[in-house]
PDB file of N, CA and C in Angstrom:
ATOM      1  N   MET G1484      63.282  90.555  95.765  1.00  0.00           N
ATOM      2  CA  MET G1484      64.367  92.111  96.446  1.00  0.00           C
ATOM      3  C   MET G1484      64.633  92.341  96.079  1.00  0.00           C
ATOM      4  N   SER G1485      64.466  93.961  96.124  1.00  0.00           N
ATOM      5  CA  SER G1485      64.762  95.113  95.459  1.00  0.00           C
ATOM      6  C   SER G1485      66.571  94.745  95.772  1.00  0.00           C
ATOM      7  N   SER G1486      67.334  95.804  94.369  1.00  0.00           N
ATOM      8  CA  SER G1486      68.763  95.934  95.367  1.00  0.00           C
ATOM      9  C   SER G1486      69.050  96.158  96.660  1.00  0.00           C
ATOM     10  N   LEU G1487      68.420  97.647  96.646  1.00  0.00           N
ATOM     11  CA  LEU G1487      67.996  98.242  98.373  1.00  0.00           C
ATOM     12  C   LEU G1487      68.242  97.283  99.285  1.00  0.00           C
ATOM     13  N   ASP G1488      67.030  95.970  99.226  1.00  0.00           N
ATOM     14  CA  ASP G1488      67.144  95.725 100.393  1.00  0.00           C
ATOM     15  C   ASP G1488      68.429  94.521 100.267  1.00  0.00           C
ATOM     16  N   SER G1489      69.020  94.092  98.885  1.00  0.00           N
ATOM     17  CA  SER G1489      70.064  93.601  98.848  1.00  0.00           C
ATOM     18  C   SER G1489      70.907  93.387  99.672  1.00  0.00           C
ATOM     19  N   ALA G1490      71.216  95.484  99.033  1.00  0.00           N
ATOM     20  CA  ALA G1490      72.488  95.327  99.758  1.00  0.00           C
ATOM     21  C   ALA G1490      72.115  95.524 101.719  1.00  0.00           C
ATOM     22  N   ARG G1491      71.268  95.578 102.101  1.00  0.00           N
ATOM     23  CA  ARG G1491      71.008  96.175 103.385  1.00  0.00           C
ATOM     24  C   ARG G1491      71.279  94.429 103.824  1.00  0.00           C
ATOM     25  N   TYR G1492      70.404  93.663 103.159  1.00  0.00           N
ATOM     26  CA  TYR G1492      70.468  92.078 103.605  1.00  0.00           C
ATOM     27  C   TYR G1492      71.969  92.306 103.714  1.00  0.00           C
ATOM     28  N   ARG G1493      73.118  91.856 102.870  1.00  0.00           N
ATOM     29  CA  ARG G1493      74.101  91.614 102.163  1.00  0.00           C
ATOM     30  C   ARG G1493      75.033  92.436 103.782  1.00  0.00           C
ATOM     31  N   ARG G1494      74.431  93.399 104.122  1.00  0.00           N
ATOM     32  CA  ARG G1494      75.107  94.739 105.068  1.00  0.00           C
ATOM     33  C   ARG G1494      74.803  94.085 106.930  1.00  0.00           C
ATOM     34  N   ASP G1495      74.069  93.678 106.341  1.00  0.00           N
ATOM     35  CA  ASP G1495      73.498  93.010 108.104  1.00  0.00           C
ATOM     36  C   ASP G1495      74.206  91.720 108.171  1.00  0.00           C
ATOM     37  N   LEU G1496      74.153  90.841 107.354  1.00  0.00           N
ATOM     38  CA  LEU G1496      75.272  89.532 107.422  1.00  0.00           C
ATOM     39  C   LEU G1496      76.941  89.681 107.959  1.00  0.00           C
ATOM     40  N   ARG G1497      77.155  90.553 106.929  1.00  0.00           N
ATOM     41  CA  ARG G1497      78.167  90.902 107.453  1.00  0.00           C
ATOM     42  C   ARG G1497      78.480  91.660 108.757  1.00  0.00           C
ATOM     43  N   LEU G1498      77.544  92.573 109.476  1.00  0.00           N
ATOM     44  CA  LEU G1498      77.728  93.093 110.450  1.00  0.00           C
ATOM     45  C   LEU G1498      77.619  92.006 111.536  1.00  0.00           C
ATOM     46  N   ARG G1499      76.987  90.888 111.542  1.00  0.00           N
ATOM     47  CA  ARG G1499      76.689  89.648 112.676  1.00  0.00           C
ATOM     48  C   ARG G1499      77.865  88.911 112.129  1.00  0.00           C
ATOM     49  N   SER G1500      77.925  88.832 111.548  1.00  0.00           N
ATOM     50  CA  SER G1500      79.064  88.050 111.546  1.00  0.00           C
ATOM     51  C   SER G1500      80.374  88.586 111.848  1.00  0.00           C
ATOM     52  N   VAL G1501      80.380  90.339 111.824  1.00  0.00           N
ATOM     53  CA  VAL G1501      81.767  90.859 112.124  1.00  0.00           C
ATOM     54  C   VAL G1501      82.092  91.117 113.698  1.00  0.00           C
ATOM     55  N   ALA G1502      80.317  91.048 114.019  1.00  0.00           N
ATOM     56  CA  ALA G1502      80.051  91.004 116.172  1.00  0.00           C
ATOM     57  C   ALA G1502      80.014  89.997 116.672  1.00  0.00           C
ATOM     58  N   ALA G1503      79.983  89.070 115.487  1.00  0.00           N
ATOM     59  CA  ALA G1503      80.393  87.643 116.587  1.00  0.00           C
ATOM     60  C   ALA G1503      81.825  87.679 116.729  1.00  0.00           C
ATOM     61  N   VAL G1504      82.697  87.781 116.306  1.00  0.00           N
ATOM     62  CA  VAL G1504      83.827  88.164 116.115  1.00  0.00           C
ATOM     63  C   VAL G1504      84.337  88.214 117.465  1.00  0.00           C
ATOM     64  N   TRP G1505      84.313  89.902 116.834  1.00  0.00           N
ATOM     65  CA  TRP G1505      84.241  90.485 118.390  1.00  0.00           C
ATOM     66  C   TRP G1505      83.829  89.734 119.509  1.00  0.00           C
ATOM     67  N   GLU G1506      82.521  89.431 119.782  1.00  0.00           N
ATOM     68  CA  GLU G1506      81.818  88.534 121.179  1.00  0.00           C
ATOM     69  C   GLU G1506      82.989  87.165 121.563  1.00  0.00           C
ATOM     70  N   ARG G1507      83.364  86.417 120.456  1.00  0.00           N
ATOM     71  CA  ARG G1507      84.337  85.627 120.868  1.00  0.00           C
ATOM     72  C   ARG G1507      85.485  85.779 121.553  1.00  0.00           C
ATOM     73  N   ALA G1508      85.948  86.877 121.412  1.00  0.00           N
ATOM     74  CA  ALA G1508      86.658  87.640 121.239  1.00  0.00           C
ATOM     75  C   ALA G1508      86.444  88.423 122.806  1.00  0.00           C
ATOM     76  N   GLY G1509      85.283  88.271 123.536  1.00  0.00           N
ATOM     77  CA  GLY G1509      85.697  88.903 125.099  1.00  0.00           C
ATOM     78  C   GLY G1509      84.309  89.765 125.107  1.00  0.00           C
ATOM     79  N   CYS G1510      84.187  90.568 123.983  1.00  0.00           N
ATOM     80  CA  CYS G1510      83.393  91.671 124.110  1.00  0.00           C
ATOM     81  C   CYS G1510      81.648  91.541 124.913  1.00  0.00           C
ATOM     82  N   ALA G1511      81.177  92.729 125.263  1.00  0.00           N
ATOM     83  CA  ALA G1511      79.583  92.241 125.254  1.00  0.00           C
ATOM     84  C   ALA G1511      78.929  92.029 123.989  1.00  0.00           C
ATOM     85  N   PRO G1512      77.710  92.018 123.826  1.00  0.00           N
ATOM     86  CA  PRO G1512      77.467  92.044 122.649  1.00  0.00           C
ATOM     87  C   PRO G1512      77.152  93.813 122.189  1.00  0.00           C
ATOM     88  N   ALA G1513      76.658  94.675 122.551  1.00  0.00           N
ATOM     89  CA  ALA G1513      76.405  95.909 122.722  1.00  0.00           C
ATOM     90  C   ALA G1513      77.749  96.661 122.559  1.00  0.00           C
ATOM     91  N   SER G1514      78.367  96.093 123.030  1.00  0.00           N
ATOM     92  CA  SER G1514      80.122  96.584 122.351  1.00  0.00           C
ATOM     93  C   SER G1514      80.569  95.645 120.862  1.00  0.00           C
ATOM     94  N   ALA G1515      79.950  94.469 121.155  1.00  0.00           N
ATOM     95  CA  ALA G1515      81.081  93.939 119.697  1.00  0.00           C
ATOM     96  C   ALA G1515      80.314  94.497 118.690  1.00  0.00           C
ATOM     97  N   LEU G1516      78.842  94.618 118.858  1.00  0.00           N
ATOM     98  CA  LEU G1516      78.169  95.167 117.487  1.00  0.00           C
ATOM     99  C   LEU G1516      78.413  96.293 117.192  1.00  0.00           C
ATOM    100  N   ARG G1517      78.543  97.505 117.892  1.00  0.00           N
ATOM    101  CA  ARG G1517      79.493  98.928 117.768  1.00  0.00           C
ATOM    102  C   ARG G1517      80.761  98.655 117.443  1.00  0.00           C
ATOM    103  N   HIS G1518      81.864  97.759 117.859  1.00  0.00           N
ATOM    104  CA  HIS G1518      82.740  97.609 117.219  1.00  0.00           C
ATOM    105  C   HIS G1518      82.548  97.345 115.754  1.00  0.00           C
ATOM    106  N   ALA G1519      81.731  96.183 115.535  1.00  0.00           N
ATOM    107  CA  ALA G1519      81.262  96.261 114.389  1.00  0.00           C
ATOM    108  C   ALA G1519      81.561  96.697 113.222  1.00  0.00           C
ATOM    109  N   GLU G1520      80.284  97.728 113.820  1.00  0.00           N
ATOM    110  CA  GLU G1520      80.112  98.780 112.679  1.00  0.00           C
ATOM    111  C   GLU G1520      81.000  99.755 112.675  1.00  0.00           C
ATOM    112  N   ILE G1521      81.463  99.987 113.555  1.00  0.00           N
ATOM    113  CA  ILE G1521      82.900 100.920 112.808  1.00  0.00           C
ATOM    114  C   ILE G1521      83.636 100.404 112.313  1.00  0.00           C
ATOM    115  N   CYS G1522      84.054  98.974 112.327  1.00  0.00           N
ATOM    116  CA  CYS G1522      84.653  98.227 111.357  1.00  0.00           C
ATOM    117  C   CYS G1522      84.256  98.187 109.727  1.00  0.00           C
ATOM    118  N   LEU G1523      82.740  98.233 109.757  1.00  0.00           N
ATOM    119  CA  LEU G1523      82.343  98.103 108.724  1.00  0.00           C
ATOM    120  C   LEU G1523      82.344  99.580 107.966  1.00  0.00           C
ATOM    121  N   SER G1524      82.261 100.330 108.848  1.00  0.00           N
ATOM    122  CA  SER G1524      82.343 101.533 107.995  1.00  0.00           C
ATOM    123  C   SER G1524      83.447 102.786 107.968  1.00  0.00           C
ATOM    124  N   LEU G1525      84.885 101.551 108.467  1.00  0.00           N
ATOM    125  CA  LEU G1525      86.272 101.998 108.111  1.00  0.00           C
ATOM    126  C   LEU G1525      86.515 101.456 106.737  1.00  0.00           C
ATOM    127  N   ALA G1526      86.402 100.284 106.232  1.00  0.00           N
ATOM    128  CA  ALA G1526      86.365  99.483 105.146  1.00  0.00           C
ATOM    129  C   ALA G1526      87.067 100.148 104.459  1.00  0.00           C
ATOM    130  N   ASP G1527      86.396 101.328 104.082  1.00  0.00           N
ATOM    131  CA  ASP G1527      87.219 101.668 102.880  1.00  0.00           C
ATOM    132  C   ASP G1527      88.236 102.962 103.184  1.00  0.00           C
ATOM    133  N   HIS G1528      88.339 103.645 104.670  1.00  0.00           N
ATOM    134  CA  HIS G1528      89.518 104.161 105.570  1.00  0.00           C
ATOM    135  C   HIS G1528      90.239 103.688 105.187  1.00  0.00           C
ATOM    136  N   ALA G1529      91.807 104.723 104.613  1.00  0.00           N
ATOM    137  CA  ALA G1529      93.275 104.418 104.735  1.00  0.00           C
ATOM    138  C   ALA G1529      93.465 104.486 106.027  1.00  0.00           C
ATOM    139  N   ASN G1530      93.083 105.320 106.563  1.00  0.00           N
ATOM    140  CA  ASN G1530      93.793 104.070 108.529  1.00  0.00           C
ATOM    141  C   ASN G1530      93.319 103.563 109.149  1.00  0.00           C
ATOM    142  N   ARG G1531      92.216 102.267 108.355  1.00  0.00           N
ATOM    143  CA  ARG G1531      91.640 101.669 108.945  1.00  0.00           C
ATOM    144  C   ARG G1531      92.423 100.912 109.427  1.00  0.00           C
ATOM    145  N   VAL G1532      93.570 100.472 109.608  1.00  0.00           N
ATOM    146  CA  VAL G1532      93.602  99.205 110.238  1.00  0.00           C
ATOM    147  C   VAL G1532      93.859  99.822 111.508  1.00  0.00           C
ATOM    148  N   ARG G1533      94.776 101.434 111.594  1.00  0.00           N
ATOM    149  CA  ARG G1533      95.013 101.692 112.857  1.00  0.00           C
ATOM    150  C   ARG G1533      93.989 101.744 113.466  1.00  0.00           C
ATOM    151  N   ILE G1534      92.831 102.169 113.313  1.00  0.00           N
ATOM    152  CA  ILE G1534      92.328 103.263 113.938  1.00  0.00           C
ATOM    153  C   ILE G1534      91.279 101.409 114.369  1.00  0.00           C
ATOM    154  N   VAL G1535      91.160 100.381 114.128  1.00  0.00           N
ATOM    155  CA  VAL G1535      90.752  99.588 114.460  1.00  0.00           C
ATOM    156  C   VAL G1535      91.674  98.729 115.392  1.00  0.00           C
ATOM    157  N   ALA G1536      92.878  99.109 114.921  1.00  0.00           N
ATOM    158  CA  ALA G1536      93.778  98.316 116.070  1.00  0.00           C
ATOM    159  C   ALA G1536      94.133  99.201 117.718  1.00  0.00           C
ATOM    160  N   GLU G1537      93.843 100.253 117.393  1.00  0.00           N
ATOM    161  CA  GLU G1537      93.375 100.703 118.924  1.00  0.00           C
ATOM    162  C   GLU G1537      92.572 100.952 119.408  1.00  0.00           C
ATOM    163  N   MET G1538      91.251 100.089 118.969  1.00  0.00           N
ATOM    164  CA  MET G1538      90.458  99.420 119.984  1.00  0.00           C
ATOM    165  C   MET G1538      91.163  98.197 120.316  1.00  0.00           C
ATOM    166  N   TRP G1539      91.578  97.535 119.620  1.00  0.00           N
ATOM    167  CA  TRP G1539      91.781  96.118 120.420  1.00  0.00           C
ATOM    168  C   TRP G1539      93.034  96.537 121.513  1.00  0.00           C
ATOM    169  N   GLU G1540      93.918  96.944 121.421  1.00  0.00           N
ATOM    170  CA  GLU G1540      94.781  98.119 122.163  1.00  0.00           C
ATOM    171  C   GLU G1540      93.857  98.394 123.452  1.00  0.00           C
ATOM    172  N   ARG G1541      92.833  98.835 123.341  1.00  0.00           N
ATOM    173  CA  ARG G1541      92.386  99.679 124.536  1.00  0.00           C
ATOM    174  C   ARG G1541      91.744  98.406 125.651  1.00  0.00           C
ATOM    175  N   HIS G1542      91.262  96.767 124.648  1.00  0.00           N
ATOM    176  CA  HIS G1542      91.205  96.016 125.149  1.00  0.00           C
ATOM    177  C   HIS G1542      92.170  95.079 125.754  1.00  0.00           C
ATOM    178  N   GLY G1543      93.125  96.004 125.546  1.00  0.00           N
ATOM    179  CA  GLY G1543      94.571  95.073 126.368  1.00  0.00           C
ATOM    180  C   GLY G1543      95.052  94.081 125.248  1.00  0.00           C
ATOM    181  N   PHE G1544      95.300  94.158 124.341  1.00  0.00           N
ATOM    182  CA  PHE G1544      95.805  92.960 123.247  1.00  0.00           C
ATOM    183  C   PHE G1544      97.279  93.972 122.866  1.00  0.00           C
ATOM    184  N   SER G1545      98.727  93.320 123.053  1.00  0.00           N
ATOM    185  CA  SER G1545      99.473  93.508 122.479  1.00  0.00           C
ATOM    186  C   SER G1545      99.694  94.366 120.652  1.00  0.00           C
ATOM    187  N   PRO G1546     100.779  95.384 120.807  1.00  0.00           N
ATOM    188  CA  PRO G1546     100.490  96.120 119.380  1.00  0.00           C
ATOM    189  C   PRO G1546     100.156  94.980 118.332  1.00  0.00           C
ATOM    190  N   ALA G1547     100.893  94.131 118.340  1.00  0.00           N
ATOM    191  CA  ALA G1547     101.584  92.932 117.035  1.00  0.00           C
ATOM    192  C   ALA G1547     100.083  92.418 117.130  1.00  0.00           C
ATOM    193  N   ASP G1548      99.710  91.776 118.096  1.00  0.00           N
ATOM    194  CA  ASP G1548      98.617  91.572 118.432  1.00  0.00           C
ATOM    195  C   ASP G1548      96.547  92.218 117.769  1.00  0.00           C
ATOM    196  N   ALA G1549      97.120  93.435 118.609  1.00  0.00           N
ATOM    197  CA  ALA G1549      95.930  94.646 117.844  1.00  0.00           C
ATOM    198  C   ALA G1549      95.672  94.255 116.299  1.00  0.00           C
ATOM    199  N   VAL G1550      97.127  95.018 115.562  1.00  0.00           N
ATOM    200  CA  VAL G1550      96.925  95.057 114.377  1.00  0.00           C
ATOM    201  C   VAL G1550      96.326  93.557 113.242  1.00  0.00           C
ATOM    202  N   HIS G1551      97.282  92.538 113.852  1.00  0.00           N
ATOM    203  CA  HIS G1551      96.652  91.474 113.154  1.00  0.00           C
ATOM    204  C   HIS G1551      95.266  91.200 113.287  1.00  0.00           C
ATOM    205  N   ARG G1552      95.104  91.585 114.541  1.00  0.00           N
ATOM    206  CA  ARG G1552      92.977  91.118 114.577  1.00  0.00           C
ATOM    207  C   ARG G1552      92.565  92.400 114.505  1.00  0.00           C
ATOM    208  N   ALA G1553      92.480  93.787 114.306  1.00  0.00           N
ATOM    209  CA  ALA G1553      92.281  94.454 113.100  1.00  0.00           C
ATOM    210  C   ALA G1553      92.030  94.371 112.072  1.00  0.00           C
ATOM    211  N   GLU G1554      93.426  93.838 111.391  1.00  0.00           N
ATOM    212  CA  GLU G1554      93.321  93.210 109.243  1.00  0.00           C
ATOM    213  C   GLU G1554      92.340  92.007 109.464  1.00  0.00           C
ATOM    214  N   ILE G1555      91.996  91.289 110.074  1.00  0.00           N
ATOM    215  CA  ILE G1555      91.128  89.941 110.291  1.00  0.00           C
ATOM    216  C   ILE G1555      89.869  90.390 110.321  1.00  0.00           C
ATOM    217  N   ARG G1556      89.145  91.186 111.276  1.00  0.00           N
ATOM    218  CA  ARG G1556      88.260  92.300 111.088  1.00  0.00           C
ATOM    219  C   ARG G1556      87.775  93.366 110.130  1.00  0.00           C
ATOM    220  N   LEU G1557      88.545  93.497 109.593  1.00  0.00           N
ATOM    221  CA  LEU G1557      88.408  94.406 107.994  1.00  0.00           C
ATOM    222  C   LEU G1557      88.074  93.724 107.156  1.00  0.00           C
ATOM    223  N   ILE G1558      89.076  92.472 107.043  1.00  0.00           N
ATOM    224  CA  ILE G1558      89.089  91.455 105.757  1.00  0.00           C
ATOM    225  C   ILE G1558      87.214  90.688 105.862  1.00  0.00           C
ATOM    226  N   LEU G1559      87.379  90.494 107.502  1.00  0.00           N
ATOM    227  CA  LEU G1559      85.773  90.242 107.622  1.00  0.00           C
ATOM    228  C   LEU G1559      84.361  90.849 107.111  1.00  0.00           C
ATOM    229  N   ALA G1560      84.595  92.346 107.040  1.00  0.00           N
ATOM    230  CA  ALA G1560      84.222  93.739 107.181  1.00  0.00           C
ATOM    231  C   ALA G1560      84.005  94.261 105.877  1.00  0.00           C
ATOM    232  N   ALA G1561      84.843  94.277 104.813  1.00  0.00           N
ATOM    233  CA  ALA G1561      84.944  94.661 103.102  1.00  0.00           C
ATOM    234  C   ALA G1561      83.515  93.790 102.936  1.00  0.00           C
ATOM    235  N   PRO G1562      83.051  94.788 101.882  1.00  0.00           N
ATOM    236  CA  PRO G1562      82.500  94.175 100.885  1.00  0.00           C
ATOM    237  C   PRO G1562      82.455  93.119 100.233  1.00  0.00           C
ATOM    238  N   GLU G1563      81.601  92.200  99.688  1.00  0.00           N
ATOM    239  CA  GLU G1563      82.462  91.284  98.618  1.00  0.00           C
ATOM    240  C   GLU G1563      82.694  92.232  97.960  1.00  0.00           C
ATOM    241  N   PRO G1564      83.149  91.406  96.870  1.00  0.00           N
ATOM    242  CA  PRO G1564      83.335  91.493  95.162  1.00  0.00           C
ATOM    243  C   PRO G1564      82.485  91.165  94.223  1.00  0.00           C
ATOM    244  N   THR G1565      82.145  92.747  93.490  1.00  0.00           N
ATOM    245  CA  THR G1565      81.343  92.399  92.670  1.00  0.00           C
ATOM    246  C   THR G1565      82.181  91.691  91.352  1.00  0.00           C
ATOM    247  N   ASP G1566      80.885  90.692  91.115  1.00  0.00           N
ATOM    248  CA  ASP G1566      81.410  90.521  90.118  1.00  0.00           C
ATOM    249  C   ASP G1566      80.961  91.193  88.523  1.00  0.00           C
ATOM    250  N   PRO G1567      81.603  91.683  87.234  1.00  0.00           N
ATOM    251  CA  PRO G1567      81.734  92.931  86.640  1.00  0.00           C
ATOM    252  C   PRO G1567      80.056  92.182  85.032  1.00  0.00           C
ATOM    253  N   ASN G1568      80.039  90.696  85.914  1.00  0.00           N
ATOM    254  CA  ASN G1568      79.799  89.754  84.475  1.00  0.00           C
ATOM    255  C   ASN G1568      77.975  90.074  85.018  1.00  0.00           C
ATOM    256  N   GLN G1569      77.701  90.279  86.802  1.00  0.00           N
ATOM    257  CA  GLN G1569      76.932  90.195  87.321  1.00  0.00           C
ATOM    258  C   GLN G1569      74.942  90.967  86.274  1.00  0.00           C
ATOM    259  N   ASN G1570      75.814  91.476  86.245  1.00  0.00           N
ATOM    260  CA  ASN G1570      74.244  92.534  85.909  1.00  0.00           C
ATOM    261  C   ASN G1570      74.146  92.444  84.344  1.00  0.00           C
ATOM    262  N   GLN G1571      75.610  91.911  83.650  1.00  0.00           N
ATOM    263  CA  GLN G1571      75.022  91.559  81.961  1.00  0.00           C
ATOM    264  C   GLN G1571      74.638  90.235  82.374  1.00  0.00           C
ATOM    265  N   ARG G1572      74.263  89.408  83.457  1.00  0.00           N
ATOM    266  CA  ARG G1572      73.436  88.126  83.250  1.00  0.00           C
ATOM    267  C   ARG G1572      72.178  88.298  83.917  1.00  0.00           C
ATOM    268  N   ARG G1573      71.704  89.340  85.025  1.00  0.00           N
ATOM    269  CA  ARG G1573      70.493  89.819  85.059  1.00  0.00           C
ATOM    270  C   ARG G1573      69.507  90.306  83.762  1.00  0.00           C
ATOM    271  N   LYS G1574      70.411  91.073  83.045  1.00  0.00           N
ATOM    272  CA  LYS G1574      69.716  91.362  81.502  1.00  0.00           C
ATOM    273  C   LYS G1574      69.134  90.198  81.202  1.00  0.00           C
ATOM    274  N   ALA G1575      69.925  89.911  80.931  1.00  0.00           N
ATOM    275  CA  ALA G1575      69.735  88.340  80.097  1.00  0.00           C
ATOM    276  C   ALA G1575      68.517  87.448  79.938  1.00  0.00           C
ATOM    277  N   LYS G1576      68.228  87.187  81.738  1.00  0.00           N
ATOM    278  CA  LYS G1576      67.632  86.467  82.278  1.00  0.00           C
ATOM    279  C   LYS G1576      65.884  87.074  81.786  1.00  0.00           C
TER     280      LYS G1576
END
């Protein structure tokens, strides 16, 4: 598997896991997928919690609960931390 394929596979896994959380919260599958894509695209933006919390508030959640849910979804959407020694171990093989 190429590095590009591997990156896409990891992103797809994160997308599915975040979308599943939105679905369990009552969103329709298409809406859940759209919200998950937004979370993944916002994972590195400074205003990400506010933007995702606003989506939750539009679904009828209180502001405090919306922020809590936004933080959880963004944690799930965050890229996996990379191991700085990973490339060295690959080269050694």
